[in-house]
Tab-separated table of C-alpha atoms and ligand atoms in Angstrom:
chain	number	residue	atom	x	y	z
A	1	MET	CA	118.219	95.278	89.155
A	2	LYS	CA	118.137	97.303	85.946
A	3	MET	CA	114.486	98.257	86.237
A	4	SER	CA	113.557	99.788	89.562
A	5	HIS	CA	110.736	101.754	91.085
A	6	GLY	CA	110.838	104.658	93.468
A	7	LEU	CA	109.190	104.463	96.839
A	8	PRO	CA	105.414	105.216	96.818
A	9	THR	CA	104.429	108.551	98.329
A	10	THR	CA	102.262	108.834	101.460
A	11	THR	CA	99.055	109.610	99.608
A	12	ALA	CA	96.052	107.331	99.327
A	13	THR	CA	95.497	105.738	95.951
A	14	PRO	CA	91.755	105.510	95.238
A	15	SER	CA	90.964	102.290	93.485
A	16	ALA	CA	87.926	100.629	91.893
A	17	ALA	CA	87.442	98.741	95.153
A	18	ALA	CA	87.553	101.974	97.175
A	19	ALA	CA	85.120	103.612	94.758
A	20	ALA	CA	82.756	100.669	95.281
A	21	GLY	CA	82.632	101.505	98.928
A	22	ALA	CA	85.437	99.375	100.342
A	23	LEU	CA	88.220	100.668	102.476
A	24	ILE	CA	90.543	103.583	101.503
A	25	THR	CA	94.067	102.255	101.935
A	26	ARG	CA	96.370	104.858	103.438
A	27	VAL	CA	100.146	104.651	103.102
A	28	LEU	CA	102.349	106.098	105.880
A	29	ARG	CA	106.063	106.113	105.613
A	30	VAL	CA	108.285	105.194	108.665
A	31	ALA	CA	112.060	105.177	108.320
A	32	SER	CA	114.051	102.533	110.180
A	33	SER	CA	116.677	105.134	110.949
A	34	ASP	CA	114.174	106.887	113.248
A	35	ILE	CA	114.020	103.835	115.568
A	36	SER	CA	116.592	102.359	118.032
A	37	PHE	CA	116.611	99.727	120.701
A	38	PRO	CA	118.939	100.576	123.558
A	39	PRO	CA	119.880	97.351	125.418
A	40	VAL	CA	118.213	96.765	128.814
A	41	PRO	CA	120.114	95.742	131.911
A	42	ALA	CA	120.413	91.948	132.288
A	43	ALA	CA	118.479	92.113	135.624
A	44	THR	CA	115.383	93.508	133.757
A	45	GLY	CA	115.348	90.985	130.927
A	46	HIS	CA	117.273	89.836	127.816
A	47	PRO	CA	119.585	92.718	126.978
A	48	ARG	CA	118.754	92.692	123.256
A	49	LEU	CA	115.479	90.842	123.029
A	50	ASP	CA	113.534	92.686	125.798
A	51	ALA	CA	114.650	96.163	124.606
A	52	SER	CA	111.968	98.779	123.998
A	53	PRO	CA	111.988	101.063	120.958
A	54	VAL	CA	113.101	104.699	121.104
A	55	ILE	CA	111.371	106.543	118.272
A	56	ALA	CA	113.183	109.727	117.257
A	57	SER	CA	110.733	111.537	115.007
A	58	ALA	CA	107.216	112.723	115.731
A	59	ASP	CA	105.968	111.595	112.273
A	60	ALA	CA	107.225	108.045	112.850
A	61	LYS	CA	105.704	107.988	116.314
A	62	ASN	CA	102.315	109.283	115.005
A	63	ALA	CA	102.241	106.735	112.183
A	64	LEU	CA	103.057	103.843	114.588
A	65	GLN	CA	100.442	105.058	117.071
A	66	GLU	CA	97.808	105.247	114.339
A	67	ALA	CA	98.676	101.765	113.193
A	68	ALA	CA	98.606	100.441	116.787
A	69	ARG	CA	95.209	102.066	117.350
A	70	LEU	CA	93.767	100.393	114.265
A	71	LEU	CA	95.202	97.066	115.398
A	72	VAL	CA	94.121	97.199	119.034
A	73	ALA	CA	91.013	99.480	119.240
A	74	GLU	CA	89.518	98.448	115.873
A	75	ASP	CA	90.708	94.848	115.374
A	76	GLN	CA	91.931	96.011	111.991
A	77	VAL	CA	94.741	94.733	109.794
A	78	VAL	CA	97.851	96.767	108.861
A	79	ALA	CA	100.659	95.903	106.439
A	80	MET	CA	104.091	96.328	107.921
A	81	PRO	CA	107.638	95.909	106.553
A	82	THR	CA	109.811	93.107	107.982
A	83	GLU	CA	113.414	92.162	107.115
A	84	THR	CA	112.066	89.349	104.966
A	85	VAL	CA	108.876	90.496	103.192
A	86	TYR	CA	105.919	92.798	104.026
A	87	GLY	CA	103.479	91.151	106.557
A	88	LEU	CA	99.752	91.672	106.937
A	89	ALA	CA	99.476	92.121	110.677
A	90	GLY	CA	96.508	91.706	113.077
A	91	ASN	CA	96.144	91.265	116.834
A	92	ALA	CA	96.874	87.570	117.344
A	93	ARG	CA	94.542	87.551	120.364
A	94	SER	CA	91.552	88.782	118.376
A	95	THR	CA	89.513	86.347	116.301
A	96	THR	CA	87.917	89.329	114.486
A	97	ALA	CA	91.346	90.613	113.504
A	98	VAL	CA	92.666	87.204	112.541
A	99	SER	CA	89.603	86.472	110.390
A	100	ARG	CA	90.130	89.806	108.574
A	101	ILE	CA	93.717	88.692	107.727
A	102	PHE	CA	92.386	85.501	106.107
A	103	ALA	CA	89.671	87.416	104.264
A	104	ALA	CA	91.890	90.214	102.971
A	105	LYS	CA	94.387	87.713	101.516
A	106	ASN	CA	91.796	85.166	100.461
A	107	ARG	CA	93.877	82.647	102.432
A	108	PRO	CA	92.688	79.096	103.007
A	109	SER	CA	91.680	78.908	106.749
A	110	ASP	CA	93.664	75.696	107.401
A	111	ASN	CA	96.995	77.509	106.726
A	112	PRO	CA	98.285	78.779	110.115
A	113	LEU	CA	99.826	82.163	110.675
A	114	ILE	CA	103.183	83.180	112.165
A	115	VAL	CA	102.929	85.214	115.400
A	116	HIS	CA	105.324	88.161	115.673
A	117	VAL	CA	106.537	89.246	119.072
A	118	ALA	CA	108.522	92.299	120.201
A	119	SER	CA	110.125	90.722	123.218
A	120	LEU	CA	110.728	87.493	125.081
A	121	ALA	CA	108.261	88.622	127.701
A	122	MET	CA	105.571	88.785	125.015
A	123	LEU	CA	106.505	85.282	123.730
A	124	ARG	CA	106.191	83.802	127.277
A	125	SER	CA	102.685	85.182	127.681
A	126	PHE	CA	101.268	82.426	125.491
A	127	LEU	CA	103.624	79.527	126.193
A	128	PRO	CA	102.765	76.681	128.653
A	129	ASN	CA	103.995	77.792	132.159
A	130	ARG	CA	105.526	80.791	130.372
A	131	GLU	CA	108.579	78.605	129.656
A	132	ILE	CA	110.907	78.718	126.688
A	133	PRO	CA	112.265	75.198	126.121
A	134	ALA	CA	116.090	74.799	126.170
A	135	LEU	CA	116.680	74.129	122.434
A	136	HIS	CA	114.335	76.992	121.505
A	137	ALA	CA	116.212	79.280	123.846
A	138	ALA	CA	119.590	78.375	122.234
A	139	LEU	CA	118.207	79.186	118.796
A	140	ILE	CA	116.590	82.379	119.951
A	141	ASP	CA	119.906	83.544	121.472
A	142	ARG	CA	121.690	82.978	118.113
A	143	PHE	CA	119.133	83.978	115.544
A	144	TRP	CA	116.644	86.457	117.034
A	145	PRO	CA	115.800	89.105	116.154
A	146	GLY	CA	115.750	87.601	112.653
A	147	PRO	CA	114.229	85.411	109.987
A	148	LEU	CA	113.736	82.258	111.990
A	149	THR	CA	110.243	81.095	112.881
A	150	LEU	CA	110.163	78.453	115.635
A	151	LEU	CA	107.231	76.216	116.415
A	152	PHE	CA	106.260	76.196	120.037
A	153	PRO	CA	103.749	74.196	121.990
A	154	VAL	CA	100.708	76.426	122.801
A	155	ALA	CA	99.273	76.708	126.312
A	156	ASP	CA	95.740	75.419	126.726
A	157	ASN	CA	94.785	78.700	128.250
A	158	SER	CA	96.751	80.680	125.719
A	159	THR	CA	95.088	84.025	124.840
A	160	LEU	CA	95.817	83.551	121.160
A	161	SER	CA	92.902	83.309	118.745
A	162	PRO	CA	92.361	79.600	117.742
A	163	LEU	CA	92.262	80.720	114.075
A	164	VAL	CA	96.021	81.605	114.293
A	165	THR	CA	97.120	77.949	114.658
A	166	ALA	CA	94.474	76.631	112.283
A	167	GLY	CA	94.188	73.355	114.193
A	168	GLN	CA	97.912	72.748	114.568
A	169	PRO	CA	99.190	71.721	118.010
A	170	THR	CA	101.920	74.302	117.700
A	171	VAL	CA	102.310	77.993	117.049
A	172	GLY	CA	104.984	79.463	114.772
A	173	VAL	CA	106.654	82.532	116.376
A	174	ARG	CA	109.339	85.013	115.387
A	175	LEU	CA	110.869	88.217	116.611
A	176	PRO	CA	111.603	90.229	113.411
A	177	ASP	CA	114.796	92.168	112.833
A	178	HIS	CA	113.148	95.188	111.317
A	179	PRO	CA	113.004	98.225	113.556
A	180	VAL	CA	109.623	99.279	112.176
A	181	ALA	CA	108.017	95.888	112.709
A	182	ARG	CA	109.480	95.570	116.189
A	183	ALA	CA	108.454	99.084	117.127
A	184	LEU	CA	104.892	98.479	115.779
A	185	ILE	CA	104.457	95.296	117.796
A	186	ALA	CA	105.791	97.020	120.913
A	187	THR	CA	103.567	100.038	120.405
A	188	ALA	CA	100.516	97.838	119.949
A	189	GLY	CA	101.527	95.881	122.975
A	190	VAL	CA	100.035	92.646	121.630
A	191	PRO	CA	101.503	89.792	119.579
A	192	LEU	CA	100.799	90.232	115.860
A	193	ALA	CA	99.780	87.416	113.584
A	194	ALA	CA	101.197	88.239	110.126
A	195	PRO	CA	101.408	86.209	106.957
A	196	SER	CA	103.006	87.679	103.925
A	197	ALA	CA	100.977	90.703	102.713
A	198	ASN	CA	100.286	89.389	99.206
A	199	ALA	CA	96.948	88.093	97.900
A	200	SER	CA	97.065	84.306	98.404
A	201	GLY	CA	99.014	82.622	95.572
A	202	ARG	CA	100.752	85.782	94.415
A	203	PRO	CA	104.549	86.582	94.833
A	204	SER	CA	105.272	87.925	98.328
A	205	PRO	CA	105.625	91.730	98.605
A	206	THR	CA	108.981	93.323	99.228
A	207	LEU	CA	107.910	96.878	98.562
A	208	ALA	CA	104.860	98.818	99.875
A	209	LYS	CA	103.684	99.206	96.302
A	210	HIS	CA	103.419	95.403	95.951
A	211	VAL	CA	101.088	95.414	98.942
A	212	SER	CA	98.950	98.124	97.283
A	213	GLU	CA	98.860	96.070	94.067
A	214	ASP	CA	97.241	93.165	95.845
A	215	LEU	CA	95.332	94.644	98.779
A	216	ASP	CA	94.389	98.154	97.876
A	217	GLY	CA	90.831	98.828	99.054
A	218	ARG	CA	90.926	95.716	101.343
A	219	ILE	CA	93.027	97.041	104.244
A	220	PRO	CA	93.058	100.471	105.888
A	221	LEU	CA	96.784	101.084	106.238
A	222	ILE	CA	100.188	100.183	104.842
A	223	ILE	CA	103.283	101.198	106.818
A	224	ASP	CA	105.927	101.860	104.127
A	225	GLY	CA	109.437	101.042	105.397
A	226	GLY	CA	111.134	100.872	101.954
A	227	ARG	CA	112.467	97.698	100.384
A	228	CYS	CA	112.680	94.497	102.506
A	229	GLU	CA	116.376	93.571	102.686
A	230	GLY	CA	115.942	89.804	102.717
A	231	GLY	CA	113.458	89.322	99.964
A	232	LEU	CA	112.501	85.727	100.888
A	233	GLU	CA	110.473	84.646	103.973
A	234	SER	CA	111.741	83.316	107.248
A	235	THR	CA	112.932	79.763	107.812
A	236	VAL	CA	110.239	77.707	109.564
A	237	LEU	CA	111.771	75.216	112.021
A	238	GLN	CA	109.928	72.417	113.846
A	239	LEU	CA	111.725	71.143	116.954
A	240	ASP	CA	109.328	68.456	118.145
A	241	PRO	CA	109.243	65.491	117.898
A	242	TYR	CA	112.556	66.103	116.037
A	243	PRO	CA	114.148	69.165	114.448
A	244	LEU	CA	113.046	69.647	110.790
A	245	VAL	CA	113.031	72.653	108.528
A	246	LEU	CA	109.504	72.945	107.176
A	247	ARG	CA	110.309	75.958	104.963
A	248	PRO	CA	113.910	77.043	104.042
A	249	GLY	CA	114.396	80.742	104.422
A	250	GLY	CA	116.607	83.604	105.626
A	251	VAL	CA	118.450	81.446	108.197
A	252	THR	CA	120.291	78.706	106.297
A	253	LEU	CA	120.427	75.004	106.992
A	254	GLU	CA	124.185	75.318	107.273
A	255	ALA	CA	123.805	77.926	110.070
A	256	LEU	CA	121.293	75.833	111.978
A	257	ARG	CA	123.531	72.761	111.805
A	258	LEU	CA	126.164	74.612	113.876
A	259	VAL	CA	123.794	74.616	116.839
A	260	PRO	CA	124.335	71.653	119.278
A	261	GLY	CA	121.351	69.297	118.876
A	262	LEU	CA	120.734	70.360	115.232
A	263	GLU	CA	123.832	68.814	113.579
A	264	ASN	CA	121.740	66.590	111.427
A	265	VAL	CA	118.732	68.818	110.741
A	266	GLU	CA	117.278	68.400	107.246
A	267	CYS	CA	114.840	70.248	105.091
A	268	HIS	CA	111.419	68.821	104.589
A	269	ILE	CA	111.164	67.591	100.986
A	270	GLY	CA	107.809	69.259	100.459
A	271	VAL	CA	104.401	67.815	99.884
A	272	VAL	CA	102.755	68.492	96.565
A	273	ASP	CA	99.783	66.160	96.718
A	274	PRO	CA	96.838	68.191	98.203
A	275	SER	CA	95.112	65.006	99.424
A	276	VAL	CA	98.051	64.276	101.785
A	277	ALA	CA	97.848	66.095	105.146
A	278	PRO	CA	101.110	68.059	105.188
A	279	SER	CA	103.034	68.741	108.344
A	280	ALA	CA	103.693	72.263	107.119
A	281	PRO	CA	100.248	73.288	105.960
A	282	GLY	CA	101.495	75.941	103.585
A	283	MET	CA	103.228	73.349	101.337
A	284	LYS	CA	100.158	72.103	99.514
A	285	TYR	CA	99.119	75.466	97.948
A	286	ARG	CA	100.142	77.035	94.672
A	287	HIS	CA	102.398	79.841	95.583
A	288	TYR	CA	104.315	82.878	94.638
A	289	SER	CA	102.900	82.921	91.095
A	290	PRO	CA	102.868	85.959	88.844
A	291	THR	CA	100.292	86.104	85.991
A	292	ALA	CA	103.036	85.075	83.512
A	293	GLU	CA	104.207	81.429	83.394
A	294	VAL	CA	107.463	80.713	85.121
A	295	HIS	CA	109.978	78.397	83.501
A	296	LEU	CA	112.740	77.370	85.843
A	297	VAL	CA	115.901	76.053	84.319
A	298	ILE	CA	117.920	73.970	86.778
A	299	SER	CA	120.934	73.063	84.641
A	300	ASP	CA	123.718	75.437	83.467
A	301	GLY	CA	123.489	78.851	81.968
A	302	ALA	CA	123.867	77.640	78.373
A	303	ARG	CA	120.650	75.680	78.690
A	304	THR	CA	118.857	78.900	79.900
A	305	VAL	CA	120.138	80.818	76.820
A	306	ASP	CA	118.830	77.891	74.651
A	307	HIS	CA	115.482	77.967	76.315
A	308	VAL	CA	115.129	81.711	75.755
A	309	LEU	CA	115.963	81.116	72.084
A	310	GLU	CA	113.412	78.335	71.858
A	311	LEU	CA	110.681	80.516	73.278
A	312	LEU	CA	111.527	83.358	70.922
A	313	ASP	CA	111.285	80.917	68.045
A	314	GLN	CA	108.173	79.114	69.133
A	315	SER	CA	105.932	81.890	70.470
A	316	PRO	CA	103.979	84.373	68.255
A	317	ALA	CA	105.942	87.540	67.326
A	318	GLU	CA	103.631	89.723	69.451
A	319	THR	CA	104.285	87.862	72.658
A	320	ARG	CA	106.905	89.197	75.050
A	321	ILE	CA	109.255	86.975	76.972
A	322	GLY	CA	110.859	87.888	80.362
A	323	TRP	CA	114.243	86.690	81.528
A	324	LEU	CA	115.041	86.978	85.177
A	325	GLN	CA	118.871	86.590	85.256
A	326	THR	CA	120.274	85.122	88.429
A	327	ARG	CA	123.812	85.128	87.083
A	328	HIS	CA	125.757	87.561	85.032
A	329	TYR	CA	125.937	86.720	81.329
A	330	GLY	CA	128.514	89.328	80.367
A	331	PRO	CA	127.910	92.115	77.852
A	332	VAL	CA	124.779	91.959	75.666
A	333	GLU	CA	127.097	91.679	72.690
A	334	SER	CA	128.284	88.264	73.948
A	335	LEU	CA	124.722	86.798	73.681
A	336	PRO	CA	123.392	85.220	70.527
A	337	GLU	CA	122.341	87.688	67.787
A	338	LYS	CA	118.718	86.691	67.989
A	339	ILE	CA	118.613	87.519	71.723
A	340	GLN	CA	120.280	90.861	71.098
A	341	GLN	CA	117.650	91.741	68.519
A	342	ALA	CA	114.824	90.660	70.790
A	343	ILE	CA	116.163	92.907	73.580
A	344	ALA	CA	116.498	95.842	71.105
A	345	SER	CA	112.854	95.433	69.956
A	346	ALA	CA	111.708	95.030	73.599
A	347	ARG	CA	110.274	91.549	72.735
A	348	LEU	CA	112.669	90.160	75.354
A	349	VAL	CA	112.704	91.951	78.724
A	350	VAL	CA	115.753	91.258	80.756
A	351	LEU	CA	116.151	91.871	84.520
A	352	ASP	CA	119.580	91.304	85.878
A	353	SER	CA	119.286	90.245	89.568
A	354	SER	CA	122.654	88.465	89.609
A	355	ALA	CA	124.019	90.726	92.374
A	356	ASP	CA	121.318	89.580	94.802
A	357	PRO	CA	118.923	87.082	93.344
A	358	CYS	CA	117.072	86.352	96.615
A	359	VAL	CA	116.391	89.943	97.312
A	360	HIS	CA	114.988	90.565	93.773
A	361	PHE	CA	113.173	87.297	93.073
A	362	PHE	CA	109.626	88.223	94.047
A	363	SER	CA	109.926	91.866	92.891
A	364	GLY	CA	111.498	90.617	89.640
A	365	LEU	CA	108.434	88.368	88.937
A	366	ARG	CA	106.154	91.342	89.596
A	367	GLU	CA	108.139	93.708	87.425
A	368	LEU	CA	108.047	91.280	84.564
A	369	ASP	CA	104.387	90.857	84.962
A	370	GLU	CA	104.030	94.609	84.684
A	371	ALA	CA	106.029	94.440	81.458
A	372	ARG	CA	103.246	92.089	80.215
A	373	VAL	CA	105.514	89.120	79.342
A	374	SER	CA	103.768	85.771	78.765
A	375	THR	CA	106.600	83.643	80.095
A	376	ILE	CA	109.359	84.331	82.586
A	377	VAL	CA	112.580	82.288	82.316
A	378	VAL	CA	114.516	81.952	85.586
A	379	GLN	CA	117.793	80.211	86.024
A	380	GLY	CA	118.093	78.051	89.133
A	381	LEU	CA	120.704	78.488	91.853
A	382	PRO	CA	122.773	75.729	93.572
A	383	GLU	CA	120.760	74.235	96.369
A	384	GLU	CA	122.962	75.451	99.259
A	385	GLY	CA	122.829	78.332	101.669
A	386	LEU	CA	120.186	80.860	100.676
A	387	GLY	CA	119.957	79.032	97.281
A	388	ARG	CA	117.713	76.448	99.079
A	389	ALA	CA	115.175	79.155	99.976
A	390	PHE	CA	115.409	80.540	96.448
A	391	MET	CA	114.836	77.187	94.765
A	392	ASN	CA	111.943	76.323	97.129
A	393	ARG	CA	110.111	79.516	96.011
A	394	ALA	CA	111.121	79.260	92.370
A	395	LYS	CA	109.912	75.640	92.133
A	396	LYS	CA	106.528	76.562	93.613
A	397	ALA	CA	106.249	79.523	91.210
A	398	ALA	CA	107.159	77.413	88.192
A	399	SER	CA	104.782	75.700	85.839
A	400	LEU	CA	107.729	74.124	83.892
A	401	ILE	CA	110.987	72.863	85.360
A	402	LEU	CA	113.759	72.107	82.888
A	403	THR	CA	116.704	70.010	84.040
B	1	TXA	O1	109.196	85.991	106.812
B	1	TXA	C1	108.086	85.533	107.055
B	1	TXA	O2	107.980	84.464	107.725
B	1	TXA	C2	106.868	86.405	106.714
B	1	TXA	C3	106.914	87.698	107.488
B	1	TXA	C4	105.737	88.531	107.266
B	1	TXA	O3	107.140	87.439	108.859
B	1	TXA	N1	105.686	85.642	106.973
B	1	TXA	C5	105.246	84.641	106.260
B	1	TXA	O4	103.991	84.116	106.582
B	1	TXA	O5	105.818	84.137	105.326
B	1	TXA	P1	103.161	83.104	105.673
B	1	TXA	O6	101.896	82.962	106.327
B	1	TXA	O7	103.152	83.636	104.287
B	1	TXA	O8	103.940	81.808	105.738
B	1	TXA	C6	103.955	81.087	106.996
B	1	TXA	C7	104.365	79.615	106.734
B	1	TXA	C8	103.297	78.882	106.045
B	1	TXA	O9	103.833	77.995	105.145
B	1	TXA	C9	102.620	78.141	107.199
B	1	TXA	O10	101.954	76.965	106.776
B	1	TXA	C10	103.758	77.878	108.113
B	1	TXA	O11	104.577	78.960	107.996
B	1	TXA	N2	103.345	77.728	109.512
B	1	TXA	C11	102.895	78.686	110.351
B	1	TXA	N3	102.522	78.138	111.551
B	1	TXA	C12	102.780	76.874	111.463
B	1	TXA	C13	102.627	75.785	112.402
B	1	TXA	N4	102.129	75.971	113.609
B	1	TXA	N5	102.983	74.514	111.922
B	1	TXA	C14	103.458	74.318	110.741
B	1	TXA	N6	103.653	75.336	109.802
B	1	TXA	C15	103.290	76.585	110.182
B	2	MG	MG1	103.115	83.721	102.287
């Protein structure tokens, strides 16, 4: 990206909400490089997935212990980095904690939360008969730790708060591939329910500062682990009564289809009508939207350039336009004269995310909002591989889709 921000410092930022008597949000930095997971002997458990964290620095240990104390002793919520986006974590066994997650995000209570575990032993603790079904086990072996959320049946006597599943017969679970998230769950010793740590409807956060923007004064602590490497959320996969991707994400459809039993797995087409009960509850809500309008151009790059020109012609001279470039357009000099002038006068703000469009999608929308543009033009990607996850988010963010 051409515009970028440094990491926030570890100081608290007093906000209007804090001044009004709400929480002070602290930010504590924990580096992934301070945490390792030495494999365990096969006799003790799964060599990779039952490994415990070794935390090298005292600062990291202190920060994680403070976060774990808030989570377990105080039923509080804490924002944590994951390999996809920042999550807003709370003890999945505590109804107080889970209601705080919904309240802090302003999230509709019928949209279930993903439960994050640190080990297979922790996963088994809430499954019927502590059993991992065979197809789930095959997927876990290939894709965990990582951005794949699997739906499991929930035991009747599960210790999870009923608010986590929001009335669904299943619970979505993943074991994240971020050392800080894994270490935090292990230190807390309880499964953590964690939706993305944005205010409901806003773009998901990929930096600690995005969490501050949305939740400052509403949560006590943000663990800052730097930029999330994936940038888009996990894939949500239903397995019963048949395999179906409910949300495309970091694990691609192509990769899933290589697993025996999933050769024909498809992506849910998505439900937009809010009166229809969706099988993936998150589908019916407006999502990922910055303040600016998003215009998604699905056809070729030339159409995108034309649309930028149209907006420059049609909007008042004082409005700024944003252009989130998902492909490289060559040197500025190769663009139409009018676009060059608009860039020079800062009427057109261009972010080049072509090197890694998925990583920079949500942060790009936030950066362009900060630049006070009225409209953000985004060029679509081919609907294959990670492009499916990108297009799923881009379509939900868009108020206008041009084909
Ligand atoms: O990468 C991620 O998945 C991030 C990080 C923090 O782990 N989390 C995340 O959570 O994106 P959230 O709450 O923003 O999105 C979870 C999605 C929602 O669309 C929800 O409806 C769906 O997963 N979901 C969760 N549990 C489900 C269930 N039991 N059945 C169907 N859909 C479920
Ligand atoms: Mg979300």
